[in-house]
CSV table of C-alpha atoms in Angstrom, one decimal:
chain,number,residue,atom,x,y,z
A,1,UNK,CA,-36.6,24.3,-9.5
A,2,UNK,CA,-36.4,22.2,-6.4
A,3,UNK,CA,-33.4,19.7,-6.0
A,4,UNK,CA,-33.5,16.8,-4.3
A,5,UNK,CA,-30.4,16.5,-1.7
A,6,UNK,CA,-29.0,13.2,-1.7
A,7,UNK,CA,-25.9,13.0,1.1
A,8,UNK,CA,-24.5,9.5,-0.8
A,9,UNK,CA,-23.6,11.6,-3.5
A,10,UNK,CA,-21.1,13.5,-1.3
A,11,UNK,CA,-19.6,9.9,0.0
A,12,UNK,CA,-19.6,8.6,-3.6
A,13,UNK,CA,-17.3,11.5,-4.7
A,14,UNK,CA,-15.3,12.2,-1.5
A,15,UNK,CA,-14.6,8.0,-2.2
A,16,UNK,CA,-13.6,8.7,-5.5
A,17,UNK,CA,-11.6,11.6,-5.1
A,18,UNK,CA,-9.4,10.0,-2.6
A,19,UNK,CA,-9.0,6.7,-5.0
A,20,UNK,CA,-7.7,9.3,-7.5
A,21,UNK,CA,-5.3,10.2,-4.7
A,22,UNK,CA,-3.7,6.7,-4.3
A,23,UNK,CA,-3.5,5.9,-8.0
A,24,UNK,CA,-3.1,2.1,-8.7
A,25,UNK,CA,-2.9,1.7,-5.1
A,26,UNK,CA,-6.5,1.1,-4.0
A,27,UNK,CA,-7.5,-0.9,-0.8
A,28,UNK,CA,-7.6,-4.5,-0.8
A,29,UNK,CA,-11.2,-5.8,-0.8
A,30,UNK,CA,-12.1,-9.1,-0.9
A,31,UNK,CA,-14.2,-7.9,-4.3
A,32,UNK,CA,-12.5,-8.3,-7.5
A,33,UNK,CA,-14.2,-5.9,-10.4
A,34,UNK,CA,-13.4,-4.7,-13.2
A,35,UNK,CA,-10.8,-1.7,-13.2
A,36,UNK,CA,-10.7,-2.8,-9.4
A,37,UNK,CA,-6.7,-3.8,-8.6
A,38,UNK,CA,-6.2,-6.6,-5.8
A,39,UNK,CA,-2.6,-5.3,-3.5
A,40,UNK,CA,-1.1,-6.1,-0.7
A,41,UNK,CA,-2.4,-4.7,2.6
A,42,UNK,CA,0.6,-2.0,3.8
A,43,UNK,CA,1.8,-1.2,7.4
A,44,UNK,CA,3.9,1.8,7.8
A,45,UNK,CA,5.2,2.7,11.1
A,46,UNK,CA,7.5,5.6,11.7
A,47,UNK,CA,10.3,6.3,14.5
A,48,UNK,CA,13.3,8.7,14.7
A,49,UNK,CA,15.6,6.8,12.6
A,50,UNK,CA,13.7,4.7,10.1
A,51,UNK,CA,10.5,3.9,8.2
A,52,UNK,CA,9.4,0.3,8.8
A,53,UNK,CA,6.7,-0.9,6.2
A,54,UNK,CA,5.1,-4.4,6.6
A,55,UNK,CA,3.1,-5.9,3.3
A,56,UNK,CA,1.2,-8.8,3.1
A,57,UNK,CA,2.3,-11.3,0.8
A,58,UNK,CA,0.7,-14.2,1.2
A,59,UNK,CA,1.6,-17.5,-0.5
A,60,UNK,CA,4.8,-15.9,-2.4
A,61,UNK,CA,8.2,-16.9,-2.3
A,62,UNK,CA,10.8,-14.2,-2.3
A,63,UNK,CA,11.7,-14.8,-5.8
A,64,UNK,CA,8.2,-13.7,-7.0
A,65,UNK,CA,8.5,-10.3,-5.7
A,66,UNK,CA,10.7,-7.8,-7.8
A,67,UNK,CA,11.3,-4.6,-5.1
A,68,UNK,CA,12.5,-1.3,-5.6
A,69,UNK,CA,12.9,1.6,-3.6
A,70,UNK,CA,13.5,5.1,-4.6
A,71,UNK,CA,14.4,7.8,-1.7
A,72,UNK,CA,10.6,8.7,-2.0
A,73,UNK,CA,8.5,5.7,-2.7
A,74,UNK,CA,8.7,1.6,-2.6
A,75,UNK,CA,7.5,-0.1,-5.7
A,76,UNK,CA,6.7,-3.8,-5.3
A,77,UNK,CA,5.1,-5.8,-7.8
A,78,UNK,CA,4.9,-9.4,-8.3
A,79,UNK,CA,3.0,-12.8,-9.6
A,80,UNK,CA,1.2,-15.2,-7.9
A,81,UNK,CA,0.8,-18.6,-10.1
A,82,UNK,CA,-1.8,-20.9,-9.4
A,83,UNK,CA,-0.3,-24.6,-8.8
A,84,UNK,CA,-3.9,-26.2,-8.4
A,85,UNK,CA,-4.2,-29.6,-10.8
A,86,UNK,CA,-7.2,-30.1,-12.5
A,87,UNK,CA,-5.9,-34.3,-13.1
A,88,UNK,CA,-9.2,-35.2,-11.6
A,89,UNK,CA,-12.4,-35.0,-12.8
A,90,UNK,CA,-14.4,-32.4,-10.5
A,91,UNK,CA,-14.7,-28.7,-10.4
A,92,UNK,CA,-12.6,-26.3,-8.0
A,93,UNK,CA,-14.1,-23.2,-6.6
A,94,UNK,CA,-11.4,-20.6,-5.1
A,95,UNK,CA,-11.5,-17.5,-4.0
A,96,UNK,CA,-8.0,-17.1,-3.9
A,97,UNK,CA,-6.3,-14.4,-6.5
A,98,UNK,CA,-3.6,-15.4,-9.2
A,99,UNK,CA,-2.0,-12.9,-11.4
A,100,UNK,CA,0.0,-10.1,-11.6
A,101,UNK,CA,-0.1,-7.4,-9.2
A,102,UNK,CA,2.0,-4.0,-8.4
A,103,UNK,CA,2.0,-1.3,-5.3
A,104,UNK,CA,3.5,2.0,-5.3
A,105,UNK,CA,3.6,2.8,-1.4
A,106,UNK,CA,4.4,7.1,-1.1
A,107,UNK,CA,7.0,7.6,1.3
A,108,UNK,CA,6.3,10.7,3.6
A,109,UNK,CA,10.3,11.7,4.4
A,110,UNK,CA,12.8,11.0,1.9
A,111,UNK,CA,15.3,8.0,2.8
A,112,UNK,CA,18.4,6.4,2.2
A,113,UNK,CA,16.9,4.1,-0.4
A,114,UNK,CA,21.2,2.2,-0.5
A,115,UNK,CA,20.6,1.4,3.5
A,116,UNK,CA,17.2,-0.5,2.7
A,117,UNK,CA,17.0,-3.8,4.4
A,118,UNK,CA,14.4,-6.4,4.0
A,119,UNK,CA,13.4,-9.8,5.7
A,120,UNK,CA,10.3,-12.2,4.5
A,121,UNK,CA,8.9,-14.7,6.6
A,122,UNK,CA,5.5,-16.4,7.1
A,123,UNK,CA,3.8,-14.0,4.2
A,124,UNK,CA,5.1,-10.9,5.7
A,125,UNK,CA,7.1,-8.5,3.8
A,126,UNK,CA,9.4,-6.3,6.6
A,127,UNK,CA,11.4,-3.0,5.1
A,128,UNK,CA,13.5,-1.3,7.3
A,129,UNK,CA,13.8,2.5,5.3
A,130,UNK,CA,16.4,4.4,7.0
A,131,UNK,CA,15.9,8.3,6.9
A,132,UNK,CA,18.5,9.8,5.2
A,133,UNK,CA,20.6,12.2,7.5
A,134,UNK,CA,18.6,15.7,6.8
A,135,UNK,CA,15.3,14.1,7.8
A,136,UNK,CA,16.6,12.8,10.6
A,137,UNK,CA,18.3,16.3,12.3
A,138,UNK,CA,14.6,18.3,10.7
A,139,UNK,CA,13.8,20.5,13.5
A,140,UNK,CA,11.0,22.9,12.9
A,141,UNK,CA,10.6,25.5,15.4
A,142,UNK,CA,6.8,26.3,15.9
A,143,UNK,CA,6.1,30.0,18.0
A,144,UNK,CA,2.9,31.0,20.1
A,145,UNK,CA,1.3,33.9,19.7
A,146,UNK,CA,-0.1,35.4,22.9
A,147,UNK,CA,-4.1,36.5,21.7
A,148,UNK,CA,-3.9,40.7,22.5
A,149,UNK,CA,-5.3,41.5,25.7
């Protein structure tokens, strides 16, 4: 029997493995289908002392977003209501998204989630994550082997 190799099918389920992966936390796109979750672009940065994640909020004011951190993940969820009047007579098209949404964001060092500190301006989301104390004095020793002569 002679199979026909098709390399899209390798994409298609490397693509769905790693959405497995990430849960309920799949990319933004500007698509909106059906099983297809709209979140807020992330930006984690890490240095010696501290995570810093940035989100993407958009249009929301703080008290739309309900935020919680654990020492190994941040949760954020949150609702974005649509104020458009439909007074006049006329049809609106919008691409914008309204509704409910939630992120769960992995953390990759576990931190001191009572230190958290947070600062929204201009649709930007800023967490600063502290490391908790063991995470920040980790050293890990790593040893070369010389290759026998």
């Amino acid at each position: 029997m002679l199979v026909r190799y098709n390399p899209w099918q390798e994409l298609n389920a490397l693509e769905r493995h790693i959405n497995g992966l990430f849960g309920d936390t799949r990319v933004p796109s500007a698509r909106l289908e059906k099983g297809f979750i709209k979140v807020p672009a992330a930006e984690l940065q890490e240095t010696d002392d501290a995570l810093h994640l940035k989100l993407e909020l958009p249009g929301l004011e703080a008290k739309d977003l309900d935020i919680q951190v654990t020492q190994d993940a941040v949760h954020i969820s949150g609702e974005r209501k649509s104020q458009t009047k439909t007074e006049e007579k006329g049809a609106t098209r919008s691409e914008f998204y309204y509704g409910k949404f939630q992120r769960v964001i992995p953390l990759s060092v576990r931190i001191q989630n009572t230190n958290v500190t947070a600062d929204y301006k201009d649709g930007i989301l800023n967490l600063t994550l502290p490391k908790a104390e063991e995470e920040k004095n980790k050293v890990v020793k790593v040893n070369l082997e010389q290759p026998a002569a």
